[in-house]
Amino acid sequence: MNNTSNEYDQVVAKCRHIYVLKMKDYGPSWRIMRPQTVNDQLFIKAKRIREIETTGVNLVGESIEGELMAIVNYSIIGLIQLRHGYADGVDMSAERATELYDEYMHEAKELMLRKNHDYGEAWREMFGSSLTDIILTKINRNKSIASHDNKTLISEGADGNLFDMLNYAVFYLIQKMEKENQQ
């Protein structure tokens, strides 16, 4: 499990680096996105990954790894939007958006460590394509939750799905990193 924690940190550091650079380019311009818009951004990324996995064709040239890192970052953005609401304009500094990124990423890692313990690192034996399908399922769950005014009867809420999507994307990135290290 200690190896998973270190690998998780390596992957997250890359995702955070991209997030910080995008904050320098655009600032938190995404503050205007409603939660369902963030969910659709996640859908676009996951759908593209599935399409590449299924067809083996990548005409745009952007890597699956890049799309997975976008899923990690959009999941954090989704958590920020859920917990802080969306705005009509940019109402948050890049510094504050990065503080929230770190806060929610810490929460995601703590959740991963607990679940990873209980599930015995089952994700290590899963296909990457299965992780993609689970992410797409979580996106569809959030669409359903949104259509019910973000209320659930028995299930975890949209934030739980966002944390899971983030962690499944990190797991897939770890799998890819391990494959590269073996070659």
Tab-separated table of C-alpha atoms in Angstrom:
chain	number	residue	atom	x	y	z
A	1	MET	CA	0.000	0.000	0.000
A	2	ASN	CA	2.920	2.334	0.659
A	3	ASN	CA	3.889	2.000	-3.001
A	4	THR	CA	0.352	2.980	-4.011
A	5	SER	CA	0.544	6.076	-1.834
A	6	ASN	CA	3.832	7.133	-3.450
A	7	GLU	CA	2.587	6.372	-6.976
A	8	TYR	CA	-0.599	8.299	-6.236
A	9	ASP	CA	1.455	11.301	-5.145
A	10	GLN	CA	3.572	11.147	-8.329
A	11	VAL	CA	0.497	11.127	-10.560
A	12	VAL	CA	-1.255	13.848	-8.573
A	13	ALA	CA	1.852	16.056	-8.751
A	14	LYS	CA	1.655	15.937	-12.572
A	15	CYS	CA	-2.067	16.713	-12.535
A	16	ARG	CA	-1.572	19.582	-10.091
A	17	HIS	CA	1.235	21.005	-12.234
A	18	ILE	CA	-1.135	21.175	-15.220
A	19	TYR	CA	-3.859	22.707	-13.048
A	20	VAL	CA	-1.486	25.417	-11.787
A	21	LEU	CA	-0.279	26.210	-15.319
A	22	LYS	CA	-3.881	26.481	-16.536
A	23	MET	CA	-4.609	28.818	-13.617
A	24	LYS	CA	-1.780	31.027	-14.910
A	25	ASP	CA	-3.201	30.934	-18.440
A	26	TYR	CA	-6.922	31.287	-17.686
A	27	GLY	CA	-7.398	31.789	-13.974
A	28	PRO	CA	-10.425	30.026	-12.521
A	29	SER	CA	-12.570	30.914	-15.544
A	30	TRP	CA	-14.468	27.670	-14.913
A	31	ARG	CA	-16.201	29.299	-11.915
A	32	ILE	CA	-19.119	30.081	-14.236
A	33	MET	CA	-19.716	26.377	-14.950
A	34	ARG	CA	-22.729	24.814	-13.341
A	35	PRO	CA	-22.146	21.310	-11.932
A	36	GLN	CA	-23.846	19.653	-14.918
A	37	THR	CA	-21.478	21.491	-17.279
A	38	VAL	CA	-18.477	20.180	-15.372
A	39	ASN	CA	-20.075	16.728	-15.543
A	40	ASP	CA	-20.379	17.104	-19.330
A	41	GLN	CA	-16.688	18.087	-19.537
A	42	LEU	CA	-15.887	14.881	-17.673
A	43	PHE	CA	-18.129	12.995	-20.093
A	44	ILE	CA	-16.294	14.403	-23.119
A	45	LYS	CA	-12.931	13.308	-21.703
A	46	ALA	CA	-14.080	9.816	-20.676
A	47	LYS	CA	-15.985	9.272	-23.926
A	48	ARG	CA	-12.868	10.162	-25.914
A	49	ILE	CA	-10.783	7.699	-23.898
A	50	ARG	CA	-13.348	4.953	-24.505
A	51	GLU	CA	-13.442	5.749	-28.216
A	52	ILE	CA	-9.642	5.461	-28.472
A	53	GLU	CA	-9.657	2.245	-26.422
A	54	THR	CA	-12.387	0.772	-28.636
A	55	THR	CA	-11.154	1.848	-32.066
A	56	GLY	CA	-7.440	2.253	-31.493
A	57	VAL	CA	-7.665	5.456	-33.534
A	58	ASN	CA	-6.537	8.805	-32.138
A	59	LEU	CA	-6.924	11.520	-34.768
A	60	VAL	CA	-6.523	14.471	-32.392
A	61	GLY	CA	-3.199	13.152	-31.111
A	62	GLU	CA	-3.746	14.037	-27.464
A	63	SER	CA	-2.884	11.124	-25.212
A	64	ILE	CA	-5.159	9.048	-23.036
A	65	GLU	CA	-2.910	10.118	-20.153
A	66	GLY	CA	-3.700	13.756	-20.863
A	67	GLU	CA	-7.423	13.035	-20.850
A	68	LEU	CA	-7.110	11.082	-17.589
A	69	MET	CA	-5.278	14.005	-15.991
A	70	ALA	CA	-8.093	16.260	-17.218
A	71	ILE	CA	-10.595	13.942	-15.505
A	72	VAL	CA	-8.632	14.289	-12.266
A	73	ASN	CA	-8.586	18.078	-12.565
A	74	TYR	CA	-12.209	18.451	-13.688
A	75	SER	CA	-13.257	16.217	-10.791
A	76	ILE	CA	-11.628	18.689	-8.407
A	77	ILE	CA	-13.291	21.576	-10.253
A	78	GLY	CA	-16.602	19.710	-9.919
A	79	LEU	CA	-16.092	19.384	-6.173
A	80	ILE	CA	-15.326	23.087	-5.890
A	81	GLN	CA	-18.455	23.952	-7.865
A	82	LEU	CA	-20.642	21.608	-5.802
A	83	ARG	CA	-19.375	22.799	-2.462
A	84	HIS	CA	-18.936	26.502	-3.216
A	85	GLY	CA	-21.595	27.023	-5.871
A	86	TYR	CA	-21.014	28.456	-9.306
A	87	ALA	CA	-20.747	32.152	-10.063
A	88	ASP	CA	-21.732	34.544	-12.842
A	89	GLY	CA	-18.107	35.575	-13.205
A	90	VAL	CA	-14.677	34.788	-11.870
A	91	ASP	CA	-15.067	35.325	-8.137
A	92	MET	CA	-12.060	33.405	-6.875
A	93	SER	CA	-8.338	33.959	-7.146
A	94	ALA	CA	-6.069	31.375	-8.739
A	95	GLU	CA	-4.383	31.034	-5.352
A	96	ARG	CA	-7.681	30.189	-3.640
A	97	ALA	CA	-8.585	27.746	-6.424
A	98	THR	CA	-5.222	26.029	-5.877
A	99	GLU	CA	-5.739	25.905	-2.103
A	100	LEU	CA	-9.090	24.206	-2.689
A	101	TYR	CA	-7.443	21.843	-5.183
A	102	ASP	CA	-4.968	20.770	-2.508
A	103	GLU	CA	-7.692	20.451	0.133
A	104	TYR	CA	-9.940	18.253	-2.011
A	105	MET	CA	-7.025	16.239	-3.357
A	106	HIS	CA	-6.007	15.469	0.222
A	107	GLU	CA	-9.587	14.361	0.914
A	108	ALA	CA	-9.528	12.204	-2.243
A	109	LYS	CA	-6.291	10.513	-1.213
A	110	GLU	CA	-7.554	9.776	2.287
A	111	LEU	CA	-10.690	8.210	0.779
A	112	MET	CA	-8.553	6.208	-1.654
A	113	LEU	CA	-6.367	4.860	1.145
A	114	ARG	CA	-9.406	3.649	3.112
A	115	LYS	CA	-11.138	2.093	0.111
A	116	ASN	CA	-7.905	0.684	-1.295
A	117	HIS	CA	-7.320	-1.104	1.994
A	118	ASP	CA	-10.820	-2.565	2.115
A	119	TYR	CA	-10.835	-3.628	-1.562
A	120	GLY	CA	-7.317	-5.088	-1.444
A	121	GLU	CA	-6.029	-3.007	-4.368
A	122	ALA	CA	-8.431	-4.768	-6.742
A	123	TRP	CA	-7.892	-1.978	-9.295
A	124	ARG	CA	-4.401	-3.346	-9.981
A	125	GLU	CA	-5.988	-6.422	-11.572
A	126	MET	CA	-8.577	-4.502	-13.584
A	127	PHE	CA	-8.416	-3.520	-17.222
A	128	GLY	CA	-7.873	0.168	-17.891
A	129	SER	CA	-10.961	0.034	-20.103
A	130	SER	CA	-12.994	-1.148	-17.092
A	131	LEU	CA	-11.812	1.897	-15.154
A	132	THR	CA	-13.006	4.052	-18.062
A	133	ASP	CA	-16.404	2.348	-18.003
A	134	ILE	CA	-16.724	2.885	-14.255
A	135	ILE	CA	-15.889	6.581	-14.706
A	136	LEU	CA	-18.573	6.834	-17.411
A	137	THR	CA	-21.038	5.110	-15.065
A	138	LYS	CA	-20.268	7.640	-12.324
A	139	ILE	CA	-20.827	10.470	-14.832
A	140	ASN	CA	-24.219	9.008	-15.729
A	141	ARG	CA	-25.050	8.694	-12.046
A	142	ASN	CA	-24.299	12.387	-11.586
A	143	LYS	CA	-26.571	13.220	-14.528
A	144	SER	CA	-29.346	11.287	-12.825
A	145	ILE	CA	-28.660	12.961	-9.482
A	146	ALA	CA	-28.768	16.396	-11.174
A	147	SER	CA	-32.145	15.564	-12.708
A	148	HIS	CA	-33.419	14.887	-9.161
A	149	ASP	CA	-32.323	18.295	-7.821
A	150	ASN	CA	-29.108	16.755	-6.443
A	151	LYS	CA	-31.049	14.648	-3.949
A	152	THR	CA	-30.577	10.923	-3.450
A	153	LEU	CA	-32.662	8.472	-1.457
A	154	ILE	CA	-30.000	5.964	-0.518
A	155	SER	CA	-26.965	6.540	-2.707
A	156	GLU	CA	-23.931	8.716	-2.191
A	157	GLY	CA	-24.216	12.149	-3.715
A	158	ALA	CA	-22.509	13.722	-6.697
A	159	ASP	CA	-19.436	14.549	-4.613
A	160	GLY	CA	-18.865	10.858	-3.854
A	161	ASN	CA	-18.981	10.081	-7.561
A	162	LEU	CA	-16.515	12.890	-8.285
A	163	PHE	CA	-14.073	11.538	-5.713
A	164	ASP	CA	-14.421	8.057	-7.214
A	165	MET	CA	-13.876	9.323	-10.786
A	166	LEU	CA	-10.781	11.166	-9.669
A	167	ASN	CA	-9.381	8.097	-7.938
A	168	TYR	CA	-10.183	5.723	-10.801
A	169	ALA	CA	-8.437	8.096	-13.210
A	170	VAL	CA	-5.390	8.161	-10.905
A	171	PHE	CA	-5.417	4.351	-10.763
A	172	TYR	CA	-5.464	4.160	-14.560
A	173	LEU	CA	-2.576	6.633	-14.719
A	174	ILE	CA	-0.622	4.532	-12.214
A	175	GLN	CA	-1.245	1.438	-14.352
A	176	LYS	CA	0.061	3.282	-17.412
A	177	MET	CA	3.083	4.573	-15.486
A	178	GLU	CA	3.914	1.065	-14.283
A	179	LYS	CA	3.606	-0.284	-17.843
A	180	GLU	CA	6.013	2.386	-19.110
A	181	ASN	CA	8.476	1.592	-16.307
A	182	GLN	CA	8.423	-2.101	-17.249
A	183	GLN	CA	9.325	-1.383	-20.879
